[in-house]
XYZ file of C-alpha atoms in Angstrom:
588
model
C 2.820 22.852 -6.958
C 0.037 20.955 -5.916
C -2.930 22.813 -6.085
C -3.500 21.080 -2.610
C -0.263 21.719 -1.167
C -0.521 23.375 2.003
C 1.984 25.803 1.163
C -0.567 27.047 -1.842
C -3.637 28.923 0.249
C -5.234 28.973 -3.325
C -5.319 25.597 -3.404
C -7.406 24.927 -0.464
C -9.564 28.023 -1.377
C -9.891 25.984 -4.798
C -10.535 22.592 -3.011
C -13.518 24.705 -0.611
C -14.919 25.735 -3.784
C -14.732 22.027 -5.752
C -16.392 20.545 -2.672
C -19.626 22.644 -2.609
C -20.047 21.483 -6.144
C -20.501 17.819 -5.214
C -23.454 15.960 -6.105
C -24.189 12.121 -6.594
C -26.542 12.841 -9.306
C -24.185 14.729 -11.731
C -22.557 11.659 -12.259
C -23.701 8.234 -13.787
C -24.120 6.074 -10.455
C -27.782 4.925 -9.813
C -28.961 7.878 -8.031
C -29.985 5.785 -4.935
C -28.735 8.685 -2.464
C -28.846 12.493 -2.616
C -25.860 12.401 -0.246
C -22.059 11.844 -0.176
C -21.391 8.296 -0.579
C -19.296 6.247 2.109
C -15.889 5.423 1.209
C -14.147 1.710 2.576
C -10.653 1.009 1.101
C -9.806 -2.271 2.535
C -6.400 -3.109 1.894
C -5.191 -6.492 2.381
C -1.275 -7.114 3.432
C 1.100 -9.230 1.010
C -1.663 -10.679 -0.473
C 0.017 -12.860 -3.752
C -1.798 -12.869 -6.848
C -3.093 -16.436 -6.765
C -3.771 -15.784 -2.734
C -7.273 -15.565 -3.684
C -10.066 -17.534 -4.225
C -11.809 -16.382 -7.423
C -8.428 -16.641 -9.185
C -9.186 -20.589 -9.260
C -5.751 -22.014 -7.589
C -5.010 -23.990 -4.412
C -7.101 -21.259 -2.543
C -10.557 -21.581 -4.509
C -12.774 -21.969 -1.592
C -11.320 -20.032 0.966
C -12.712 -16.376 0.373
C -16.182 -16.503 -0.238
C -17.102 -13.627 0.862
C -14.559 -11.305 -0.976
C -15.506 -13.615 -3.864
C -19.123 -12.920 -3.693
C -18.346 -9.045 -3.703
C -15.640 -9.198 -6.749
C -18.646 -10.918 -8.833
C -21.372 -8.252 -8.207
C -18.467 -5.705 -8.483
C -16.015 -4.897 -10.301
C -12.188 -6.764 -11.140
C -9.701 -4.465 -11.931
C -7.761 -7.201 -13.728
C -5.111 -4.864 -14.857
C -4.409 -3.460 -11.868
C -0.698 -2.314 -10.414
C 0.668 -0.921 -6.952
C 4.442 -0.978 -5.726
C 6.670 -3.503 -5.073
C 6.663 -2.846 -1.176
C 3.699 -1.848 1.097
C 5.348 1.872 1.805
C 5.564 3.233 -1.835
C 2.038 1.678 -2.485
C 0.486 3.084 0.878
C 1.996 6.465 0.174
C 0.950 6.125 -3.809
C -2.291 5.251 -2.795
C -3.075 8.289 -0.190
C -1.204 10.786 -2.063
C -1.874 10.263 -5.869
C 1.224 10.416 -6.911
C 3.838 8.056 -7.948
C 6.172 7.607 -5.161
C 9.214 8.732 -6.955
C 7.096 11.958 -6.783
C 7.005 11.885 -3.413
C 10.264 10.902 -1.984
C 9.034 7.920 -0.776
C 10.590 5.327 -3.852
C 13.363 4.198 -1.812
C 12.943 1.179 0.804
C 10.409 1.358 4.044
C 11.325 3.025 6.988
C 12.569 1.029 10.084
C 11.855 1.618 14.060
C 14.755 4.529 14.393
C 14.372 6.206 10.600
C 13.087 9.617 11.261
C 11.565 9.315 8.234
C 7.697 9.345 5.908
C 5.590 11.069 3.619
C 7.189 14.444 3.576
C 4.807 16.979 5.304
C 3.947 18.993 2.330
C 2.307 16.330 0.521
C -1.735 16.632 0.984
C -3.303 13.185 1.402
C -6.913 11.613 0.555
C -8.294 12.116 4.327
C -7.431 15.725 5.077
C -9.304 16.393 1.341
C -12.070 14.279 2.149
C -12.304 15.937 5.692
C -12.347 19.377 3.965
C -15.444 17.837 2.213
C -17.498 16.811 5.557
C -16.209 13.493 5.993
C -15.787 11.440 9.069
C -11.872 10.102 8.345
C -10.898 6.641 10.500
C -7.453 4.660 10.010
C -7.563 1.183 11.652
C -4.377 -1.349 11.000
C -1.228 -0.650 9.621
C 0.023 2.816 9.137
C 3.995 2.581 7.944
C 4.695 6.184 6.399
C 6.648 7.504 9.478
C 5.790 8.458 12.948
C 9.241 9.822 13.838
C 7.498 13.313 14.631
C 4.278 14.077 15.662
C 3.546 15.417 11.957
C 4.165 11.758 10.312
C 1.275 10.179 12.260
C -2.405 9.684 10.910
C -4.165 12.561 13.265
C -1.661 14.783 11.229
C -2.370 13.227 7.652
C -6.435 14.170 7.945
C -7.619 10.943 10.267
C -9.824 12.078 12.574
C -9.324 8.684 14.538
C -6.381 6.034 14.114
C -6.324 2.822 15.961
C -3.324 0.372 15.234
C 0.463 0.002 14.575
C 3.293 2.204 12.866
C 5.653 -0.159 11.744
C 6.180 -2.770 8.841
C 4.976 -5.931 10.642
C 4.466 -6.534 13.961
C 3.527 -10.022 15.906
C -0.171 -10.675 15.846
C -0.517 -11.576 19.496
C 1.857 -9.636 21.405
C 1.641 -7.058 19.070
C 5.458 -5.961 19.095
C 7.798 -4.828 16.395
C 11.142 -5.407 15.850
C 14.067 -3.309 14.421
C 16.150 -4.650 11.831
C 18.826 -4.819 14.829
C 16.976 -6.885 16.860
C 15.278 -4.707 19.290
C 11.639 -5.231 20.306
C 8.648 -2.672 21.286
C 5.505 -2.484 21.833
C 3.389 -1.102 18.847
C -0.325 -0.615 19.439
C -2.201 2.138 19.521
C -5.730 3.929 19.602
C -6.118 7.831 18.901
C -2.817 9.426 20.755
C -2.301 6.926 23.407
C -0.359 3.546 23.648
C -2.711 0.436 23.932
C -2.282 -2.048 26.799
C -4.485 -4.654 25.006
C -1.602 -7.194 24.374
C -3.638 -10.276 24.732
C -5.507 -10.455 21.583
C -4.985 -11.801 17.685
C -4.701 -7.970 16.126
C -7.355 -9.102 13.333
C -9.812 -9.229 16.245
C -8.701 -6.392 17.944
C -8.807 -4.194 14.287
C -12.008 -5.824 13.527
C -14.234 -5.047 16.450
C -12.675 -1.722 16.447
C -14.061 -1.547 12.693
C -17.297 -2.436 14.019
C -17.464 0.234 16.936
C -16.400 2.682 14.539
C -19.186 2.014 12.200
C -22.035 1.281 14.815
C -21.106 5.449 16.414
C -20.884 6.299 12.919
C -23.959 9.304 12.375
C -25.426 7.717 9.088
C -25.838 11.568 8.196
C -22.540 12.063 7.537
C -20.316 10.524 5.041
C -17.937 7.696 6.513
C -14.238 7.701 5.233
C -12.074 4.280 6.362
C -9.489 2.893 5.434
C -8.875 -0.592 7.245
C -5.439 -1.127 6.883
C -5.226 -5.220 7.639
C -2.034 -6.433 9.103
C -3.024 -9.852 7.402
C -1.547 -11.510 4.934
C 1.459 -10.469 6.106
C 4.459 -12.312 8.051
C 4.892 -13.413 10.585
C 2.821 -16.607 9.853
C 1.030 -16.676 12.828
C -2.422 -18.992 13.335
C -5.595 -16.851 13.623
C -7.474 -18.625 16.841
C -10.133 -21.005 15.912
C -13.329 -19.395 15.931
C -12.201 -17.906 12.552
C -12.930 -21.154 11.066
C -16.079 -23.593 10.385
C -15.143 -27.382 11.742
C -14.727 -27.967 7.594
C -12.148 -25.238 8.036
C -10.476 -26.743 10.670
C -10.709 -30.630 9.235
C -9.297 -29.481 5.685
C -6.580 -26.725 7.215
C -4.982 -29.381 9.610
C -1.361 -28.612 9.242
C 0.652 -27.002 11.232
C 3.041 -23.996 10.463
C 6.633 -25.404 11.494
C 8.333 -21.667 12.025
C 12.003 -22.737 10.878
C 10.237 -23.449 7.016
C 8.322 -20.684 5.803
C 8.877 -21.474 2.647
C 6.711 -23.537 0.536
C 5.630 -26.171 2.149
C 2.285 -27.753 3.576
C 2.147 -26.025 7.062
C 3.527 -22.429 5.481
C 1.156 -22.893 2.854
C -1.749 -23.853 5.425
C -0.817 -20.779 7.028
C -1.418 -18.763 4.396
C -4.628 -20.302 3.592
C -6.015 -19.799 7.065
C -4.954 -15.546 7.213
C -6.889 -15.905 4.056
C -9.719 -17.148 5.697
C -9.427 -15.523 8.678
C -9.250 -11.972 5.908
C -12.550 -13.310 4.462
C -13.844 -13.111 7.829
C -12.946 -9.775 8.721
C -14.329 -8.480 5.413
C -17.708 -10.528 5.955
C -17.712 -8.955 9.655
C -17.734 -5.303 7.983
C -19.799 -5.956 4.804
C -22.448 -7.091 8.139
C -22.118 -4.238 10.205
C -22.855 -1.909 7.334
C -25.776 -3.433 6.210
C -27.106 -3.577 10.556
C -26.185 0.255 10.665
C -27.646 0.815 7.132
C -24.855 2.166 5.774
C -24.011 -0.566 3.478
C -26.247 0.535 0.459
C -24.427 3.782 0.427
C -21.063 2.740 0.261
C -18.381 2.404 -2.025
C -16.099 -0.382 -1.257
C -12.220 -0.565 -2.940
C -10.138 -3.959 -2.174
C -6.938 -4.297 -3.128
C -3.372 -6.070 -2.028
C -0.617 -3.364 -0.956
C 1.983 -5.543 -3.266
C 2.884 -9.045 -4.723
C 3.062 -11.802 -2.323
C 6.387 -12.988 -0.548
C 7.269 -16.863 -1.734
C 9.723 -16.854 1.214
C 5.977 -17.005 3.201
C 4.272 -18.718 0.658
C 2.783 -16.364 -1.076
C 1.766 -17.443 -4.367
C 2.073 -14.957 -6.981
C 1.758 -17.580 -10.328
C 1.743 -17.544 -13.264
C 3.386 -14.217 -12.510
C 6.855 -13.841 -12.541
C 9.100 -12.405 -9.491
C 7.601 -11.385 -6.107
C 7.248 -8.641 -3.736
C 10.267 -6.279 -3.923
C 10.923 -6.399 -7.631
C 9.241 -4.372 -10.353
C 8.457 -7.844 -12.255
C 4.250 -8.898 -12.642
C 4.475 -10.725 -9.290
C 5.630 -7.832 -7.457
C 3.398 -5.000 -8.690
C 0.214 -7.271 -10.598
C -2.019 -8.047 -7.707
C -6.095 -8.634 -7.385
C -8.312 -5.627 -6.748
C -12.108 -4.626 -7.369
C -15.026 -2.105 -6.474
C -17.822 -3.270 -4.565
C -21.008 -0.991 -4.300
C -24.571 -1.079 -4.458
C -24.212 2.395 -6.463
C -23.053 0.766 -9.306
C -25.371 -0.215 -12.498
C -25.553 -3.634 -13.156
C -25.147 -3.487 -16.523
C -21.274 -2.107 -15.621
C -20.383 -4.928 -13.169
C -17.372 -7.660 -14.414
C -13.905 -6.867 -15.728
C -12.517 -3.810 -15.952
C -9.391 -4.756 -18.627
C -7.773 -1.424 -18.539
C -4.083 0.066 -16.974
C -5.018 1.044 -13.046
C -2.631 2.093 -11.104
C -2.979 2.495 -7.146
C -2.201 5.996 -7.552
C -5.585 6.795 -9.646
C -7.682 5.428 -6.843
C -7.314 9.162 -5.490
C -8.923 10.792 -8.771
C -10.981 7.945 -9.632
C -13.209 8.662 -5.645
C -12.107 12.215 -6.008
C -13.634 13.588 -9.623
C -15.284 10.459 -10.290
C -17.497 8.854 -7.920
C -17.646 11.820 -5.883
C -18.998 13.755 -8.815
C -16.627 16.562 -9.018
C -18.159 19.326 -11.076
C -15.196 20.038 -14.389
C -15.390 23.531 -14.111
C -14.258 23.064 -10.091
C -10.831 21.524 -10.933
C -10.197 22.108 -14.591
C -6.889 20.209 -15.819
C -5.439 20.981 -12.049
C -5.874 17.154 -11.674
C -3.344 16.292 -14.317
C -0.863 18.558 -12.631
C -1.013 17.755 -9.206
C -1.743 14.581 -9.391
C 0.211 11.199 -11.190
C -3.004 9.299 -10.813
C -5.849 8.986 -13.239
C -9.716 9.460 -13.348
C -11.213 6.093 -14.627
C -14.613 6.426 -13.328
C -15.571 7.546 -17.252
C -13.943 4.781 -18.339
C -15.619 2.373 -15.476
C -18.913 3.251 -15.812
C -18.887 3.095 -19.814
C -17.279 -0.074 -21.788
C -16.939 1.780 -24.969
C -13.891 4.156 -23.549
C -10.651 3.278 -23.343
C -8.887 3.618 -19.884
C -7.134 7.044 -19.809
C -3.438 5.702 -19.367
C -1.370 3.983 -21.690
C 1.779 4.175 -19.298
C 2.661 3.715 -15.883
C 5.630 3.801 -13.889
C 6.763 0.854 -11.434
C 9.407 2.674 -9.941
C 12.772 4.437 -10.542
C 15.457 4.729 -7.978
C 18.556 4.070 -6.483
C 19.253 2.241 -3.037
C 22.071 1.981 -1.374
C 22.829 -0.973 1.180
C 25.434 -0.444 4.289
C 28.546 -2.604 3.414
C 30.292 -2.218 6.729
C 28.565 -3.453 10.292
C 28.225 -0.185 11.763
C 26.698 1.506 8.500
C 28.809 3.821 7.999
C 29.780 2.972 4.552
C 26.778 2.953 2.451
C 28.639 2.183 -1.087
C 26.849 -1.219 -2.191
C 24.560 0.838 -4.851
C 21.010 -1.135 -6.205
C 19.386 1.109 -9.246
C 15.652 -0.394 -10.408
C 13.594 0.815 -13.054
C 10.466 -0.410 -13.947
C 8.220 1.281 -16.450
C 5.324 0.102 -18.649
C 4.470 2.136 -21.811
C 2.310 1.910 -25.402
C 4.982 1.970 -28.013
C 3.554 1.349 -32.030
C 0.680 -0.219 -30.570
C 2.706 -2.864 -27.959
C 2.417 -2.503 -24.256
C 6.086 -2.688 -23.400
C 7.355 -2.952 -20.296
C 11.511 -1.820 -19.195
C 12.879 -3.725 -16.706
C 16.644 -2.715 -15.163
C 18.210 -4.108 -12.332
C 17.258 -6.897 -11.321
C 19.029 -9.774 -10.217
C 18.546 -12.831 -12.066
C 17.724 -14.374 -8.658
C 14.824 -11.860 -8.058
C 12.864 -12.734 -11.296
C 11.521 -16.592 -10.730
C 8.315 -17.875 -10.946
C 7.815 -19.710 -7.578
C 5.058 -22.770 -7.462
C 4.029 -24.871 -4.750
C 6.673 -27.770 -4.205
C 9.167 -25.001 -4.681
C 12.336 -24.683 -2.716
C 12.581 -20.756 -2.178
C 16.140 -20.181 -2.726
C 16.863 -16.545 -3.345
C 19.784 -15.930 -5.699
C 20.742 -12.409 -5.933
C 23.305 -11.581 -8.568
C 25.809 -9.595 -6.318
C 28.178 -8.834 -9.768
C 27.926 -4.961 -9.388
C 30.594 -2.023 -9.596
C 30.151 0.229 -6.395
C 30.604 4.104 -6.645
C 31.451 6.148 -3.766
C 30.433 9.361 -5.184
C 26.702 9.428 -5.103
C 26.857 13.066 -6.598
C 26.944 11.152 -9.834
C 23.452 10.545 -9.748
C 23.011 14.090 -11.245
C 25.182 13.562 -14.319
C 24.988 12.445 -17.860
C 22.300 10.019 -19.322
C 20.027 8.463 -16.595
C 20.907 4.757 -18.908
C 24.887 5.265 -18.851
C 24.309 6.029 -15.273
C 22.499 2.791 -13.924
C 24.923 0.355 -16.481
C 27.825 2.060 -14.937
C 26.639 1.276 -11.690
C 25.022 -2.149 -12.096
C 25.551 -5.037 -15.181
C 22.221 -6.881 -15.754
C 21.058 -5.880 -18.735
C 17.887 -4.300 -19.575
C 14.707 -6.584 -20.187
C 11.360 -5.354 -22.022
C 8.098 -7.959 -22.195
C 5.777 -7.404 -23.928
C 2.736 -7.312 -21.200
C 0.111 -8.012 -23.299
C 1.153 -11.357 -25.137
C 3.143 -11.991 -22.327
C 1.713 -11.262 -18.768
C 4.541 -14.056 -17.454
C 7.316 -12.003 -18.414
C 9.325 -15.220 -20.077
C 10.229 -13.571 -23.307
C 12.830 -10.745 -23.106
C 12.876 -8.883 -26.197
C 15.353 -6.290 -25.467
C 17.563 -7.604 -28.349
C 15.016 -8.082 -30.654
C 13.034 -4.419 -30.563
C 14.269 -1.807 -32.770
C 16.989 0.311 -31.124
C 14.526 3.279 -31.951
C 12.185 1.427 -28.948
C 14.855 0.978 -26.772
C 15.852 4.671 -26.857
C 11.927 5.432 -26.309
C 11.595 3.480 -23.373
C 14.860 5.066 -21.974
C 13.946 8.622 -22.718
C 10.843 7.689 -20.648
C 12.566 6.470 -17.839
C 14.986 9.895 -17.979
C 11.959 11.740 -17.810
C 10.855 10.234 -14.579
C 14.049 10.190 -13.306
C 14.515 13.654 -13.776
C 11.475 14.687 -11.879
C 11.789 12.772 -9.523
C 11.514 13.969 -6.139
C 14.639 13.553 -3.785
C 14.416 10.269 -1.095
C 13.113 11.297 2.011
C 15.002 8.157 3.338
C 17.037 8.623 6.218
C 18.920 6.187 8.451
C 18.337 5.125 12.263
C 18.226 7.700 15.030
C 19.843 5.768 17.930
C 18.299 8.689 20.409
C 14.870 7.147 19.686
C 15.553 4.140 22.048
C 15.857 6.286 25.036
C 12.472 7.891 24.304
C 10.738 4.596 23.252
C 12.204 3.303 26.956
C 10.391 6.292 28.698
C 7.046 5.661 26.806
C 7.050 2.191 28.446
C 8.392 0.488 25.774
C 5.716 1.466 22.904
C 6.572 3.009 19.618
C 6.277 6.826 19.413
C 7.090 10.243 18.233
C 11.136 11.190 19.396
C 11.908 14.359 17.238
C 10.891 17.868 17.802
C 8.930 19.726 15.102
C 10.178 22.273 14.034
C 8.134 25.893 12.906
C 8.264 24.488 9.197
C 6.704 21.188 10.114
C 4.076 23.202 12.365
C 3.529 25.089 9.662
C 3.084 22.461 6.675
C 0.498 20.789 9.354
C -1.374 23.793 10.615
C -4.741 22.691 11.168
C -4.237 19.297 10.207
C -4.389 18.102 13.743
C -4.806 17.474 17.646
C -3.912 20.464 19.511
C -0.386 21.891 18.851
C 2.443 19.752 21.780
C -0.074 16.812 22.047
C 2.279 14.039 22.988
C 0.933 10.331 24.096
C -1.699 9.738 26.932
C -1.074 5.869 27.815
C -4.677 4.342 28.593
C -4.994 1.149 29.930
C -6.378 -1.261 28.031
C -7.210 -4.957 29.794
C -10.405 -6.057 28.028
C -9.700 -9.264 26.117
C -12.326 -8.979 22.171
C -12.966 -11.859 20.443
C -14.529 -11.855 16.585
């Protein structure tokens, strides 16, 4: 059980004790400040591996601010996330693998009543106990069917953004998978009626306001979760671009063709340029407020790019929604004036998104070892990367990481009553005999292509699978046998250190003992995984949304158990929506 679990009061006592032992001077950061540093997580949505300037592909000149910050920081060249946004964000904010918190399967639709289970504590809640002011701006997508799932009940003092997987950049409507449209723009515990501005404008202005109004004597945690560069491919306003940009990026997007066309790729290029501008604006605001020198900024994509929306992961195989490298290996870097110049450059060691939680708490914030002891290894899947980040003579703490372990089911009947098409997935990387081997199982042939500019996007999903109506079989027998029974494709094994493109399948070449060891590790993660929190659509949400001026909002009652889980976390019990008129148009 997590020492930070809300059901464990002793864990909270330990947390308070640990908070009293913080001290920047105790770690290897330059001692430029005696206070706790400001921490900013800048998350880019659906940015492909090559969708940034410093990868020197077709976007080489389009992200100068991000490129400069990466150059003057630490590039995490073996950084791994999850294959979808909800599992990735759950892992980032809990420090756990998605399968450890029940968030390993799919992403919640607008009327699906599930989110990160309330018993799990998130990073902002921990930082809040330490005296941080905590803010979230942009995309949430970790549940909103109950009040307890909202950001304000997960440790954030303030939230401005949207709850769903994606929304229109201009009118801020989100769409259910069944085609229903609802407004999805919120500020605090209220609807936001500003529907005339590009969303990046709104969020950039809100971040600027947060920084301007912040008391510099208090540490700040900002979770800046960009809508950019996720679909729909809606072009940013011209004020994001220089005259040279506008001359270079001249193609218009054809909304009926989002594949690798000049129009689609040009739209992504413009969205990257806008992403770079809002990052630059944030850094400028930090500097003007006198906060930059005491800030740690961590930049990352939440998952790989979507080739069907012109995302570009070359040379990596696969894309978002797969556990091939193109779905889970993304760009990330740490930028901070607090970092010694001697450590700037590339960090080649395995780094998982869950590692950010302990690296911030134990490393950058200077947890005394006697405060946590070995607790972090018990309640987090993430590992503290800080010592190796600051000392190149050390190896990274990871020799293994789990990409995911899950079984998904999809509706066969149009009324969503029969879920018998099953899609199992496993992705695991571990060190065996000095080789960094990766096991992939459950992906059809069409899910593992490498798409380059000029390719047409035709996804050929392997539909040869067995059907199984008895879902209880998941609890029976050996993991490999169960999955082989459900789904036909054979396992794939890659040596990532020598084949990051995943071209050479070694499954028939590695020794049986090696394959057995890979599956034993997969069995382990299956055995310790939490039940999926996934719940299918609840039609009672529609009327509640309609009553709330067709804005998304919580629609299910909190149980006594739910209230007990969030006790002390959020606003007063029973607080609901307070519609606030907002009509001002904002510009970057």
